[in-house]
Structure formats: C-alpha cells, structure tokens
Amino acid sequence: MAATKVTIPEYRETALDAIPAICQKVRDTFQTHKTKDAEFRLVQLRKLYWALVDLTPQIKEALRKDLGKSEYETVFTEIDWLKNDCMFQIRHLKNFMKDEKLGSPHVPLTYSFMNYRIKKDPIGAVLIISAYNYPLHLLLSPFVGAIAAGCTAVLKPTEMAPHTAMVAVEILKRLDPDAYAIVNGAIPETTALLDQKWDKILYTGSATVGAIIAKKAAETLTPVCLELGGRNPAFVTKNANIALAARRLLWGKAHNAGQVCMSHNYILVEREVVDSLIAHLNESFREFFPNGAKASPDLSRVVNARHFARLKKMLDNTKGKIVMGGQMDEKELFIEPTAVLVDSMDDSMVQEESFGPIFSIFPVDNLDQALGIANKVHRTPLTLFSFGTKDENNKVLNEMLSGGATINDSFTHGSLGTVPFGGVGDSGWGSYRGKASFDCFTHHRTVAETPAWMEALLRVRYMPYDWAKLRQMARLSETAPNFDREGRIVRKGLGYWLGVIFGLGSGSAKGYERV
Ligand SMILES: NC(=O)C1=CN([C@@H]2O[C@H](COP(=O)(O)OP(=O)(O)OC[C@H]3O[C@@H](n4cnc5c(N)ncnc54)[C@H](O)[C@@H]3O)[C@@H](O)[C@H]2O)C=CC1
Ligand SMILES: CC1=C(/C=C/C(C)=C/C=C/C(C)=C/C=C/C=C(C)/C=C/C=C(C)/C=C/C=C(\C)C(=O)O)C(C)(C)CCC1
C-alpha cells in the first residue's frame, strides 16, 4: 500500500501581543467551572486519544524530521505512551475524583462525627512548558494529568522540535478551544507566558532555565513542578553480571540517541572488571547495530547543530580514550553511541551533562570510593543505576539520593507511565505520571462539616473556659507515651498494672520499666 502523503504546517510563533488574551481566555474558562465536570474531562481525554490515533502519520513524520526518531520509538514512547496515559486517566478518573474520607488514625473518636474528608479540587489554569527530546510525550503527558484534574491549560512546546509543535497545534484543535490553548515560540514567547498569572507551572528542561522559571513564579507565589536533568551515575561492581550490565547500559544510551534526562552520564566500575565491561559494551554495540550505527534505522539523530557542537566539544576536550564508537557526521547530526575511558573526574565527559549518546567510564577501587565520587559530582541526580549484589545495591540506595533509581538495568523505573516520575533537590521538584499526574494538578482540600446536633458536645471550646471539660476530653483523646525522657522505649511493668488496678497509676511513663 502506498504511504499517504503527510503535510505539516510550517512552524509559526504565536504573536507576542496575542499571548495575554490567550491566557486570559483560559483563566476565564476555569472560572466558568465547566472543566470541573467529570464528563467534560472524560470527553476531552477521549478526544485526545482519538486525535493521537488519527494524526499518527503526522506525528511519525514530525518526529522523524525533528529528531530522526525511528517509527518504532515514536510509536513506543510517544504515541502509545500518550494513548496509554489517556486510557489510564479515563479508566480511573471517577475514582481519583472521589472525596477521601478521613478516619482513624487521622481523626480521633471525639472528632469522628465531623465528616473530615479530602476533596479533590482542580488547581486552576496551568502552564506546561516542555523540552525537545520527547517533544510530544513531554508536552502531552502532563497535559493529560491537567485535563484529568479539571484544569484549563496553556501548552508551550519546545521550539527545537518545530514540526512536532505544529502537529500539537492540530491535536489541540480537536479539544475545547476555550479551555486549552497552545503558544509556540522560544524565549520571548515563554517570557510573555511567565508574565501571566498561573495557578501552577510544570516545566521540563534544563536546570538553568528551571531556575529562571522558579524565580519568576516565586514573584507571584505560583507553585511549580520542575522536571530537570542531572549527571546520573551508574555503579558496576565486580560481582555484577558484566555482560548484562553492558547490554542494558548501552540500551540506555542508544535509545533516543541518549537524549534522555534519565540516562547515565558516567559509569563507576570496579577496576578488576573494566576490560570486561568495555569488551561487552562493544559486543552489544555490534549486536544492536550489525551494519554499523549510521546505517541503523533505529538510532535517532542529535536534535540540532548546537547540541551536536556541544557533544562534539565534550569529546574534543576529553583527556580520556574512546573505547567504543566515536564516529560522527555533522551533516547528518549523527553521533555513534560512544564510551570514553577517563582517568579524572574533572574530565569534560564527567563534568557536563551528556544528554546524548556519549558517556564515560571511570575505574574505581571499590564501591565506597565510587559513592564518594558520585556524591561529589552531583549529590541529587535525577537517576542512578546499580549493578552488584543485593547488599551492594542496597548500599548504593542508602548512601546516595536520586529522583528515581533502577537496580540491574537502565531507567526501568522511568519506563512505565503509571508510576510517579520526578527529581529531587536540583534535579526536580514534584512528580507526575499515573495518579501523580492527577495529583500534580489537584489541590487536596481538607473539608470538615459540623452537625448542628453536636453543639452540646462542643462546650469544651467555648468561653467561659472549663478546665474540667478540657481534662475530660484529654482523657478521651490522649495516648500515653511508651518512651521515657531519654527517648528509650519502655514497657509496662508490674508497678504500672498494679497502679491501674488499684487506681494509683495515671497512664504516664511513671511505673514503666526500661526495656
Ligand atoms: N526531568 C525530565 O523529565 C527531563 C529533563 N530534561 C532536561 O532538559 C534539558 C534539555 O532540554 P531542552 O529542551 O534543551 O531544555 P531547555 O531548558 O533549553 O528548554 C526547555 C523549554 O524552556 C524554554 N526556554 C528555554 N530558555 C528559556 C528562557 N531563558 N526563559 C524561558 N523559557 C526558556 C524552551 O523554549 C523550552 O520550551 C536537559 O538538561 C535534560 O536533562 C529533558 C527531558 C526530560
Ligand atoms: C513478551 C511477553 C511477556 C513479557 C513481556 C515483558 C516482560 C516485557 C517487558 C518490557 C519492557 C521492560 C519494556 C521497556 C520499555 C521501555 C520504554 C518504553 C522506555 C521508555 C522511555 C521513556 C519514555 C523515556 C522518557 C524519558 C524522559 C521523560 C526523560 O528524558 O526524562 C509476557 C507477559 C511474559 C508473556 C507474553 C509475551
């Protein structure tokens, strides 16, 4: 069957002077309360699902043009991913929206008639700004959460994937035009958007720009969810399955040409197994790319000449030795998955975030040294990967913090769209995906309701104050401590029970025996 010709409109920035009105409309629509209705949300999610199906040829073509992304990866990690996002929210929305009743242990007996509950309110009109590496996924995946939560939204796709940005415009045309809008452009347009008042901003991109967004949002006390990058380490000990570690780590740097904020920047490997790791990396390379990486239909290209130059500079400046790959072609924005054996952690290959198909390998004496180094390079990376024994993997998890982590693989924790995904510290604030996407754009409002018949029971809170009533209430709600003043756990001894029986004890720590 002949392929249907696909046309994608030429990229056009949104006029700067049109931006305030676009944002105002979205804010006004939120105030109509129509997006709060469950049926409205479901219809929008269903429309989005079918827009993804109907515009599949355009999406594939746009991603091919923007990133040389293979059709396989486009379907796997953009189209199917987003369809699954829609289906997950559609299936669970009514459940997520339900009030959560608060009972024991949050609400003591004395307060139990006041119907304490958590009501799920949409946070308002939100702004979603996204990055280039999964240009549709990173734009629409949070958006699915915003629709499900009942928010209105303005989307700002990355200008670095212009074809995808224009397909996103076509997708948005299928949804409610008053509730959702798209603004295209780069820094001036994003700055104009940030000048508007938002109820929440979700930003995916570099830490440098993340700081600009957070600072601007702070001026109006606007909450932000930041999905940033990091210099992610992989730990490989001599007890790991080295062939498996090599194959899985190579996948992490070949997938989307390593333009994955979660992929490893450097591998810290115990000296005894360095040669074996390199040999297995090369073996896996030949397996993945039997006709060479350049001829492979599966390997994406680097997004643009600026990022190509950035990656080339990292390789040009390294004092290390290339031990896998190394080929590149500027005309095609092609860089082979490339490993560099370095002898210093000051090397350009370690100090900068790769965000491409290149990474470094640094030999270490032991895991303690590896953890010391990794904590110095970046104390709170987005991810880490550990290949070792159970104890070694636990040690890595205990002694280094990261947004997410995968044991014995590359970013499996981030390859599933239904579990929370996010950074920590300077690799990100907040998370989304699955129920976390709904929660990200939802205000969890505690609500209580006091029945009129309770008035007599509430005497304790009214003036003139009555100490007897207070003591009575305290007796009902107080829990006696099972610890002493030194913080030691104590268990009830004979003296305590005799006290209780003969009315001498008071339920205090008096009469307890130390364990
Ligand atoms: N944690 C996560 O989910 C992800 C994080 N990233 C991180 O993003 C970075 C690469 O993505 P890029 O698209 O290059 O990020 P970027 O920060 O250059 O651009 C992201 C967005 O910010 C806007 N922007 C750029 N400069 C701006 C400025 N001065 N003021 C206001 N807005 C501005 C862009 O138009 C774009 O929409 C890497 O550091 C990577 O680690 C990328 C993908 C996912
Ligand atoms: C085949 C049968 C079976 C078993 C199947 C199994 C176990 C399949 C496992 C598949 C896995 C683990 C697939 C992994 C896929 C990874 C993906 C899609 C990665 C996606 C990465 C993304 C989207 C990255 C995003 C990056 C971002 C946001 C960033 O830059 O930060 C059975 C079930 C056993 C039997 C039937 C046959």
Coordinates of C-alpha atoms and ligand atoms in Angstrom, one line a residue:
M1 CA 0.0 0.0 0.0
A2 CA 1.4 3.4 -0.9
A3 CA 2.2 5.7 2.0
T4 CA -0.2 8.6 2.4
K5 CA 1.5 12.0 1.9
V6 CA 1.6 13.8 5.2
T7 CA 1.7 17.6 5.4
I8 CA 2.7 19.5 8.4
P9 CA 2.0 23.3 8.6
E10 CA 5.1 25.5 8.6
Y11 CA 6.2 26.4 12.1
R12 CA 4.8 29.7 13.3
E13 CA 5.5 31.5 16.5
T14 CA 2.5 32.9 18.3
A15 CA 2.3 36.7 18.1
L16 CA 3.6 38.2 21.3
D17 CA 0.7 40.6 21.6
A18 CA -1.8 37.8 21.3
I19 CA -0.5 35.9 24.4
P20 CA -2.2 37.9 27.2
A21 CA -5.6 37.4 25.6
I22 CA -5.0 33.6 25.1
C23 CA -4.1 33.2 28.8
Q24 CA -7.0 35.4 29.9
K25 CA -9.4 33.2 28.0
V26 CA -8.1 30.1 29.6
R27 CA -8.3 31.7 33.1
D28 CA -11.8 32.9 32.4
T29 CA -12.9 29.4 31.3
F30 CA -11.6 27.9 34.5
Q31 CA -13.9 30.4 36.4
T32 CA -16.9 29.1 34.5
H33 CA -16.3 25.8 36.3
K34 CA -17.1 23.7 33.2
T35 CA -13.8 21.9 33.2
K36 CA -14.5 20.5 36.7
D37 CA -17.3 18.3 35.4
A38 CA -16.2 14.7 35.2
E39 CA -18.0 14.1 31.9
F40 CA -16.3 17.2 30.4
R41 CA -12.9 15.8 31.5
L42 CA -13.6 12.4 30.1
V43 CA -14.8 13.7 26.7
Q44 CA -11.6 15.8 26.4
L45 CA -9.4 12.8 27.2
R46 CA -11.3 10.6 24.7
K47 CA -11.0 13.3 22.0
L48 CA -7.2 13.5 22.8
Y49 CA -6.9 9.7 22.5
W50 CA -8.5 9.7 19.0
A51 CA -6.5 12.8 17.9
L52 CA -3.4 10.8 18.6
V53 CA -4.8 7.9 16.6
D54 CA -5.9 10.0 13.7
L55 CA -2.8 12.1 13.5
T56 CA -0.4 9.2 13.9
P57 CA 1.1 9.7 10.4
Q58 CA 1.8 13.4 11.1
I59 CA 3.3 12.6 14.5
K60 CA 5.7 10.0 13.0
E61 CA 6.7 12.3 10.2
A62 CA 7.2 15.3 12.6
L63 CA 9.4 13.2 14.9
R64 CA 11.4 11.9 12.0
K65 CA 12.1 15.4 10.8
D66 CA 12.8 16.9 14.2
L67 CA 15.0 14.1 15.8
G68 CA 15.4 11.4 13.1
K69 CA 13.4 9.4 15.5
S70 CA 12.6 5.9 14.3
E71 CA 9.0 5.0 13.7
Y72 CA 9.4 2.2 16.3
E73 CA 10.5 4.6 19.1
T74 CA 7.9 7.1 18.1
V75 CA 5.1 4.6 18.4
F76 CA 6.6 3.0 21.6
T77 CA 7.5 6.1 23.6
E78 CA 5.3 8.9 22.2
I79 CA 2.1 7.7 20.6
D80 CA 1.4 4.5 22.5
W81 CA 2.7 6.1 25.7
L82 CA 0.2 9.0 25.4
K83 CA -2.7 6.8 24.4
N84 CA -2.0 4.7 27.5
D85 CA -1.9 7.9 29.6
C86 CA -5.3 8.8 28.3
M87 CA -6.7 5.4 28.9
F88 CA -5.3 5.2 32.4
Q89 CA -6.9 8.5 33.4
I90 CA -10.2 7.7 31.6
R91 CA -10.4 4.3 33.5
H92 CA -9.6 5.7 36.9
L93 CA -10.8 9.3 36.8
K94 CA -14.0 8.9 38.7
N95 CA -12.2 7.0 41.4
F96 CA -9.4 9.6 41.7
M97 CA -12.0 12.4 41.9
K98 CA -13.9 10.9 44.8
D99 CA -13.6 12.5 48.2
E100 CA -11.3 10.6 50.5
K101 CA -12.9 10.0 53.9
L102 CA -10.6 10.6 56.8
G103 CA -11.0 8.3 59.7
S104 CA -8.6 6.7 62.2
P105 CA -5.7 7.3 62.8
H106 CA -6.1 10.8 61.4
V107 CA -9.3 11.6 63.1
P108 CA -9.8 10.7 66.8
L109 CA -13.1 9.4 68.2
T110 CA -14.0 12.9 69.6
Y111 CA -13.9 14.4 66.1
S112 CA -15.4 11.5 64.3
F113 CA -18.8 13.0 63.6
M114 CA -17.5 15.9 61.7
N115 CA -17.1 14.2 58.4
Y116 CA -13.4 15.0 57.8
R117 CA -12.6 14.3 54.1
I118 CA -10.2 15.4 51.4
K119 CA -11.9 17.0 48.4
K120 CA -10.0 16.9 45.1
D121 CA -10.1 20.4 43.5
P122 CA -8.6 21.3 40.2
I123 CA -5.8 23.8 40.9
G124 CA -6.8 26.2 38.2
A125 CA -5.3 27.5 34.9
V126 CA -1.9 25.9 34.4
L127 CA 1.1 26.4 32.1
I128 CA 3.1 23.4 30.7
I129 CA 6.5 24.1 29.1
S130 CA 8.3 21.2 27.6
A131 CA 11.7 20.0 26.3
Y132 CA 12.8 18.6 22.9
N133 CA 13.8 15.0 23.5
Y134 CA 10.3 13.5 23.6
P135 CA 8.7 16.6 22.3
L136 CA 5.1 15.3 22.1
H137 CA 5.3 13.0 25.1
L138 CA 6.7 15.6 27.4
L139 CA 4.1 18.2 26.3
L140 CA 1.0 16.0 26.4
S141 CA 1.7 13.6 29.2
P142 CA 1.5 16.3 31.9
F143 CA -1.4 17.8 29.9
V144 CA -3.4 14.5 30.3
G145 CA -2.9 15.0 34.0
A146 CA -4.1 18.6 33.8
I147 CA -7.3 17.6 31.9
A148 CA -8.0 14.8 34.3
A149 CA -7.6 17.1 37.3
G150 CA -10.2 19.5 35.7
C151 CA -7.7 22.3 35.0
T152 CA -7.5 24.6 32.0
A153 CA -4.1 24.9 30.3
V154 CA -1.8 26.6 28.0
L155 CA 0.9 24.4 26.4
K156 CA 4.3 25.7 25.3
P157 CA 6.1 23.1 23.1
T158 CA 9.8 23.3 22.5
E159 CA 10.8 25.4 19.5
M160 CA 13.6 22.9 18.9
A161 CA 11.1 20.3 17.6
P162 CA 9.1 22.7 15.3
H163 CA 7.3 20.0 13.3
T164 CA 6.1 18.3 16.4
A165 CA 5.0 21.7 17.8
M166 CA 2.8 22.2 14.7
V167 CA 1.3 18.7 15.0
A168 CA 0.5 19.6 18.6
V169 CA -1.4 22.6 17.3
E170 CA -3.5 20.2 15.1
I171 CA -4.1 17.9 18.1
L172 CA -5.3 20.8 20.3
K173 CA -7.8 21.9 17.6
R174 CA -9.7 18.7 18.5
L175 CA -10.2 19.8 22.1
D176 CA -12.2 22.6 23.8
P177 CA -10.7 25.8 22.4
D178 CA -11.8 27.9 25.4
A179 CA -10.2 25.6 28.0
Y180 CA -6.9 24.7 26.3
A181 CA -4.5 26.7 24.1
I182 CA -1.1 26.3 22.6
V183 CA 1.6 29.0 22.4
N184 CA 4.5 28.5 20.1
G185 CA 7.8 30.2 20.3
A186 CA 11.1 30.4 22.2
I187 CA 12.4 32.7 24.9
P188 CA 10.3 35.9 24.2
E189 CA 7.1 33.9 24.0
T190 CA 7.9 31.9 27.1
T191 CA 8.8 35.1 28.9
A192 CA 5.5 36.6 27.9
L193 CA 3.7 33.5 29.2
L194 CA 5.6 33.8 32.5
D195 CA 4.4 37.4 32.9
Q196 CA 0.9 36.0 33.2
K197 CA -0.6 34.7 36.4
W198 CA -0.8 30.9 36.6
D199 CA -2.1 28.6 39.3
K200 CA 0.7 26.1 38.6
I201 CA 3.6 25.8 36.1
L202 CA 5.0 22.4 35.1
Y203 CA 8.4 22.9 33.4
T204 CA 10.5 20.2 31.8
G205 CA 14.0 21.2 30.7
S206 CA 17.4 22.3 31.8
A207 CA 18.2 23.3 35.4
T208 CA 19.5 26.7 34.3
V209 CA 16.1 27.6 32.7
G210 CA 14.3 25.8 35.6
A211 CA 15.9 28.3 37.9
I212 CA 14.6 31.2 35.7
I213 CA 11.1 29.7 35.8
A214 CA 11.1 29.1 39.6
K215 CA 12.4 32.7 40.3
K216 CA 9.7 34.2 38.1
A217 CA 7.0 32.0 39.6
A218 CA 8.1 33.0 43.1
E219 CA 7.3 36.6 42.4
T220 CA 3.6 35.7 42.5
L221 CA 3.9 32.6 44.8
T222 CA 3.0 30.3 41.9
P223 CA 3.7 26.7 42.6
V224 CA 6.0 24.9 40.2
C225 CA 6.7 21.3 39.2
L226 CA 10.2 21.2 37.8
E227 CA 11.4 18.2 35.7
L228 CA 15.1 18.8 35.3
G229 CA 18.3 17.0 34.3
G230 CA 21.3 15.7 36.1
R231 CA 24.6 14.0 35.9
N232 CA 23.5 10.4 36.6
P233 CA 25.9 7.8 37.7
A234 CA 25.9 4.0 37.1
F235 CA 27.7 1.8 39.6
V236 CA 29.1 -1.6 38.4
T237 CA 30.9 -3.8 40.9
K238 CA 33.0 -6.9 40.2
N239 CA 30.1 -9.0 41.4
A240 CA 27.7 -7.8 38.7
N241 CA 26.8 -9.7 35.6
I242 CA 29.0 -7.6 33.4
A243 CA 27.7 -8.8 30.1
L244 CA 24.1 -7.9 31.2
A245 CA 25.2 -4.6 32.7
A246 CA 27.0 -3.6 29.4
R247 CA 24.0 -4.5 27.2
R248 CA 21.5 -2.7 29.4
L249 CA 23.6 0.4 29.9
L250 CA 24.2 0.6 26.1
W251 CA 20.5 0.4 25.5
G252 CA 20.1 3.5 27.9
K253 CA 22.5 5.5 25.7
A254 CA 21.3 4.2 22.3
H255 CA 17.6 4.7 22.9
N256 CA 16.6 8.2 21.5
A257 CA 20.4 8.6 20.9
G258 CA 20.9 9.0 24.7
Q259 CA 18.8 12.2 24.7
V260 CA 17.1 11.0 27.8
C261 CA 17.4 13.1 31.0
M262 CA 17.4 9.8 33.0
S263 CA 20.3 8.1 31.1
H264 CA 23.7 7.7 32.7
N265 CA 26.4 10.3 32.3
Y266 CA 29.2 8.1 33.6
I267 CA 29.9 4.6 34.9
L268 CA 31.9 4.0 38.0
V269 CA 33.3 0.5 37.6
E270 CA 35.5 -1.6 39.8
R271 CA 38.9 -1.8 38.3
E272 CA 39.0 -5.6 38.0
V273 CA 36.1 -5.6 35.5
V274 CA 36.8 -2.5 33.4
D275 CA 38.2 -4.5 30.5
S276 CA 35.4 -7.0 30.6
L277 CA 32.8 -4.1 30.7
I278 CA 34.4 -2.5 27.6
A279 CA 34.6 -5.8 25.7
H280 CA 30.9 -6.5 26.4
L281 CA 29.9 -2.9 25.5
N282 CA 31.5 -3.4 22.1
E283 CA 29.9 -6.8 21.7
S284 CA 26.4 -5.4 22.4
F285 CA 27.2 -2.5 20.1
R286 CA 27.8 -5.0 17.3
E287 CA 24.6 -6.9 18.2
F288 CA 22.4 -3.7 18.3
F289 CA 23.9 -2.3 15.1
P290 CA 25.0 -5.2 12.9
N291 CA 25.6 -2.9 9.9
G292 CA 27.1 -0.1 11.9
A293 CA 25.2 2.6 13.9
K294 CA 24.9 5.1 11.0
A295 CA 23.1 2.6 8.8
S296 CA 20.7 1.6 11.6
P297 CA 17.1 2.7 11.1
D298 CA 16.7 2.6 14.9
L299 CA 19.2 5.3 16.0
S300 CA 17.9 8.8 16.4
R301 CA 19.9 11.9 15.4
V302 CA 21.1 14.7 17.7
V303 CA 18.3 17.4 17.7
N304 CA 20.3 20.3 16.1
A305 CA 23.7 21.7 15.2
R306 CA 24.0 23.5 18.6
H307 CA 23.6 20.3 20.5
F308 CA 25.8 18.4 18.1
A309 CA 28.6 21.0 18.7
R310 CA 28.1 20.8 22.4
L311 CA 28.5 17.0 22.4
K312 CA 31.5 17.2 20.0
K313 CA 33.2 19.7 22.3
M314 CA 32.8 17.3 25.2
L315 CA 34.5 14.6 23.2
D316 CA 37.2 17.0 21.7
N317 CA 38.1 18.3 25.2
T318 CA 38.3 14.9 26.9
K319 CA 41.7 13.6 28.0
G320 CA 40.3 10.1 28.1
K321 CA 40.4 7.3 25.5
I322 CA 37.5 6.3 23.2
V323 CA 36.8 2.6 23.9
M324 CA 33.6 2.2 21.9
G325 CA 32.1 4.1 19.0
G326 CA 33.5 7.6 18.3
Q327 CA 32.2 8.1 14.7
M328 CA 30.2 11.3 13.9
D329 CA 28.9 13.1 10.9
E330 CA 27.9 16.8 11.4
K331 CA 25.9 16.9 8.1
E332 CA 23.6 14.2 9.4
L333 CA 23.8 15.3 13.1
F334 CA 24.9 11.7 13.7
I335 CA 26.9 10.6 16.7
E336 CA 27.6 7.0 17.4
P337 CA 27.0 5.7 20.9
T338 CA 30.4 6.4 22.4
A339 CA 32.2 5.4 25.6
V340 CA 35.3 7.2 26.9
L341 CA 37.6 5.7 29.5
V342 CA 38.6 8.7 31.7
D343 CA 41.3 8.9 34.4
S344 CA 40.0 12.0 36.1
M345 CA 36.6 13.1 37.4
D346 CA 37.5 16.6 36.2
D347 CA 37.2 15.4 32.7
S348 CA 34.8 17.2 30.3
M349 CA 33.0 13.9 29.8
V350 CA 32.0 13.8 33.5
Q351 CA 31.6 17.4 34.5
E352 CA 29.0 18.2 31.9
E353 CA 25.5 16.6 31.4
S354 CA 25.8 14.5 28.3
F355 CA 22.2 14.3 27.2
G356 CA 23.3 12.5 24.1
P357 CA 24.8 9.1 23.0
I358 CA 28.1 9.6 24.8
F359 CA 29.3 8.6 28.3
S360 CA 32.4 8.0 30.3
I361 CA 33.8 5.1 32.3
F362 CA 35.9 5.7 35.4
P363 CA 37.7 2.8 37.2
V364 CA 37.4 2.8 41.0
D365 CA 39.0 0.7 43.7
N366 CA 35.7 -0.2 45.5
L367 CA 32.1 0.9 46.0
D368 CA 32.9 3.2 48.9
Q369 CA 35.2 5.2 46.6
A370 CA 32.5 5.2 43.8
L371 CA 29.9 6.6 46.2
G372 CA 32.2 9.3 47.5
I373 CA 32.9 10.4 43.9
A374 CA 29.3 10.3 42.7
N375 CA 28.1 12.3 45.7
K376 CA 30.7 14.9 44.9
V377 CA 29.8 15.1 41.1
H378 CA 26.1 15.6 41.8
R379 CA 24.6 14.9 45.2
T380 CA 21.0 14.7 43.9
P381 CA 20.9 13.4 40.3
L382 CA 17.7 12.5 38.5
T383 CA 18.6 8.8 38.5
L384 CA 21.1 6.3 39.4
F385 CA 21.8 2.7 38.3
S386 CA 23.4 0.0 40.4
F387 CA 24.7 -3.4 39.2
G388 CA 26.0 -5.5 42.0
T389 CA 25.0 -7.9 44.8
K390 CA 21.8 -7.2 46.8
D391 CA 23.9 -5.7 49.6
E392 CA 25.9 -3.6 47.3
N393 CA 22.7 -2.3 45.5
N394 CA 21.2 -1.5 48.9
K395 CA 24.3 0.3 50.0
V396 CA 24.1 2.5 46.8
L397 CA 20.4 3.3 47.5
N398 CA 21.2 4.1 51.1
E399 CA 24.2 6.2 50.6
M400 CA 23.1 8.2 47.6
L401 CA 19.9 10.1 46.9
S402 CA 18.4 10.5 43.4
G403 CA 15.0 11.3 41.9
G404 CA 14.5 7.6 40.9
A405 CA 16.7 4.6 40.7
T406 CA 17.0 1.3 38.8
I407 CA 18.8 -1.8 40.0
N408 CA 20.4 -4.1 37.4
D409 CA 19.1 -2.1 34.4
S410 CA 19.0 1.3 32.8
F411 CA 16.0 3.6 33.7
T412 CA 13.3 0.9 34.1
H413 CA 11.8 2.9 36.9
G414 CA 11.1 5.7 34.3
S415 CA 9.9 3.4 31.5
L416 CA 6.4 3.0 32.9
G417 CA 3.9 5.7 32.5
T418 CA 1.7 4.8 35.5
V419 CA 4.2 5.2 38.4
P420 CA 5.4 8.6 39.7
F421 CA 8.4 10.2 38.0
G422 CA 10.4 13.2 39.2
G423 CA 13.6 14.5 40.5
V424 CA 14.9 15.6 43.9
G425 CA 16.7 18.7 45.0
D426 CA 18.2 20.4 42.0
S427 CA 17.1 17.6 39.6
G428 CA 13.5 18.5 40.1
W429 CA 10.6 19.3 42.3
G430 CA 7.4 17.3 42.3
S431 CA 6.4 14.4 40.2
Y432 CA 3.8 13.3 37.6
R433 CA 2.7 10.2 35.6
G434 CA -0.2 7.9 36.6
K435 CA -2.1 9.1 39.6
A436 CA 0.7 11.5 40.4
S437 CA -0.3 13.4 37.2
F438 CA -3.8 13.8 38.5
D439 CA -2.4 14.8 42.0
C440 CA 0.1 17.2 40.4
F441 CA -2.7 19.5 39.2
T442 CA -5.1 18.9 42.1
H443 CA -5.5 20.7 45.4
H444 CA -6.2 18.2 48.1
R445 CA -8.5 20.3 50.3
T446 CA -9.4 19.1 53.8
V447 CA -13.0 19.7 54.5
A448 CA -14.9 19.2 57.7
E449 CA -18.7 19.5 58.4
T450 CA -20.0 20.0 62.0
P451 CA -23.6 18.8 62.5
A452 CA -25.9 21.1 64.5
W453 CA -26.8 18.4 67.0
M454 CA -23.2 18.3 68.2
E455 CA -23.4 21.7 69.9
A456 CA -23.6 20.4 73.4
L457 CA -20.6 18.2 72.9
L458 CA -18.6 21.2 71.8
R459 CA -18.9 23.0 75.1
V460 CA -15.2 22.4 75.7
R461 CA -14.1 25.0 73.1
Y462 CA -16.4 27.9 74.2
M463 CA -15.9 30.6 76.7
P464 CA -16.1 30.8 79.7
Y465 CA -13.4 28.0 79.6
D466 CA -14.0 25.0 81.8
W467 CA -10.9 23.0 82.9
A468 CA -12.9 20.0 83.9
K469 CA -14.3 19.7 80.4
L470 CA -10.8 20.0 78.9
R471 CA -9.4 17.3 81.2
Q472 CA -12.4 15.1 80.3
M473 CA -11.7 15.5 76.6
A474 CA -7.9 15.0 77.0
R475 CA -8.6 11.7 78.8
L476 CA -10.6 10.5 75.8
S477 CA -8.1 11.5 73.2
E478 CA -4.7 11.3 74.9
T479 CA -2.3 8.5 74.0
A480 CA 0.2 7.6 76.8
P481 CA 3.8 7.5 75.6
N482 CA 5.7 4.2 75.5
F483 CA 9.1 6.1 75.8
D484 CA 11.0 7.9 78.6
R485 CA 12.7 11.3 78.6
E486 CA 15.9 9.8 77.1
G487 CA 13.9 8.6 74.0
R488 CA 14.1 4.9 75.2
I489 CA 11.2 2.6 74.6
V490 CA 9.7 1.4 78.0
R491 CA 7.4 -1.4 78.6
K492 CA 4.6 -1.6 81.1
G493 CA 5.9 -3.3 84.3
L494 CA 4.2 -4.8 87.3
G495 CA 4.1 -1.4 89.1
Y496 CA 2.1 0.1 86.2
W497 CA -0.5 -2.6 86.2
L498 CA -0.9 -2.6 90.0
G499 CA -1.3 1.1 89.7
V500 CA -4.1 0.8 87.1
I501 CA -5.8 -2.0 89.1
F502 CA -5.7 -0.1 92.4
G503 CA -6.3 3.3 90.8
L504 CA -2.8 4.6 91.7
G505 CA -1.4 4.8 88.1
S506 CA -2.1 7.6 85.7
G507 CA -1.0 6.1 82.4
S508 CA 2.1 8.3 82.4
A509 CA 5.7 7.0 82.0
K510 CA 5.7 6.6 85.8
G511 CA 5.8 2.9 86.7
Y512 CA 7.3 1.9 83.4
E513 CA 10.4 -0.3 83.2
R514 CA 13.1 0.3 80.7
V515 CA 13.4 -2.5 78.1
Ligands
LIG1 N1 13.3 15.5 34.1 C1 12.8 15.4 32.9 O1 11.7 14.9 32.7 C2 13.5 15.9 31.7 C3 14.6 16.8 31.8 N2 15.2 17.2 30.6 C4 16.3 18.1 30.7 O2 16.2 19.2 29.8 C5 17.4 19.6 29.2 C6 17.3 19.5 27.7 O3 16.1 20.0 27.2 P1 16.0 21.4 26.5 O4 14.8 21.4 25.6 O5 17.3 21.8 25.8 O6 15.7 22.4 27.7 P2 15.6 24.0 27.7 O7 15.6 24.3 29.2 O8 16.6 24.6 26.8 O9 14.2 24.2 27.1 C7 13.0 23.8 27.7 C8 11.9 24.8 27.5 O10 12.2 26.0 28.1 C9 12.1 27.1 27.2 N3 13.2 28.1 27.4 C10 14.5 28.0 27.1 N4 15.2 29.0 27.6 C11 14.3 29.8 28.2 C12 14.4 31.0 29.0 N5 15.6 31.7 29.1 N6 13.3 31.5 29.6 C13 12.2 30.9 29.5 N7 12.0 29.7 28.8 C14 13.0 29.2 28.2 C15 12.2 26.5 25.8 O11 11.5 27.2 24.8 C16 11.6 25.1 26.0 O12 10.2 25.1 25.8 C17 18.4 18.7 29.8 O13 19.1 19.3 30.8 C18 17.6 17.5 30.3 O14 18.3 16.8 31.3 C19 14.8 16.8 29.4 C20 13.8 15.9 29.3 C21 13.1 15.4 30.4
LIG2 C1 6.5 -10.6 25.7 C2 5.6 -11.3 26.6 C3 5.7 -11.2 28.0 C4 6.6 -10.3 28.8 C5 7.0 -9.1 28.5 C6 7.8 -8.2 29.2 C7 8.4 -8.6 30.5 C8 8.1 -7.0 28.7 C9 9.0 -6.0 29.2 C10 9.2 -4.9 28.5 C11 9.9 -3.7 29.0 C12 10.6 -3.7 30.2 C13 10.0 -2.7 28.1 C14 10.7 -1.5 28.3 C15 10.3 -0.4 27.6 C16 11.0 0.8 27.8 C17 10.5 2.0 27.4 C18 9.2 2.1 26.6 C19 11.2 3.2 27.7 C20 10.6 4.4 27.6 C21 11.4 5.5 28.0 C22 10.9 6.8 28.0 C23 9.6 7.1 27.6 C24 11.8 7.8 28.5 C25 11.4 9.0 28.8 C26 12.4 10.0 29.2 C27 12.2 11.1 29.7 C28 10.9 11.7 30.1 C29 13.3 12.0 30.1 O1 14.1 12.4 29.2 O2 13.4 12.2 31.2 C30 4.8 -12.0 28.9 C31 3.8 -11.0 29.5 C32 5.6 -12.7 29.9 C33 4.0 -13.0 28.1 C34 3.5 -12.6 26.8 C35 4.7 -12.2 26.0

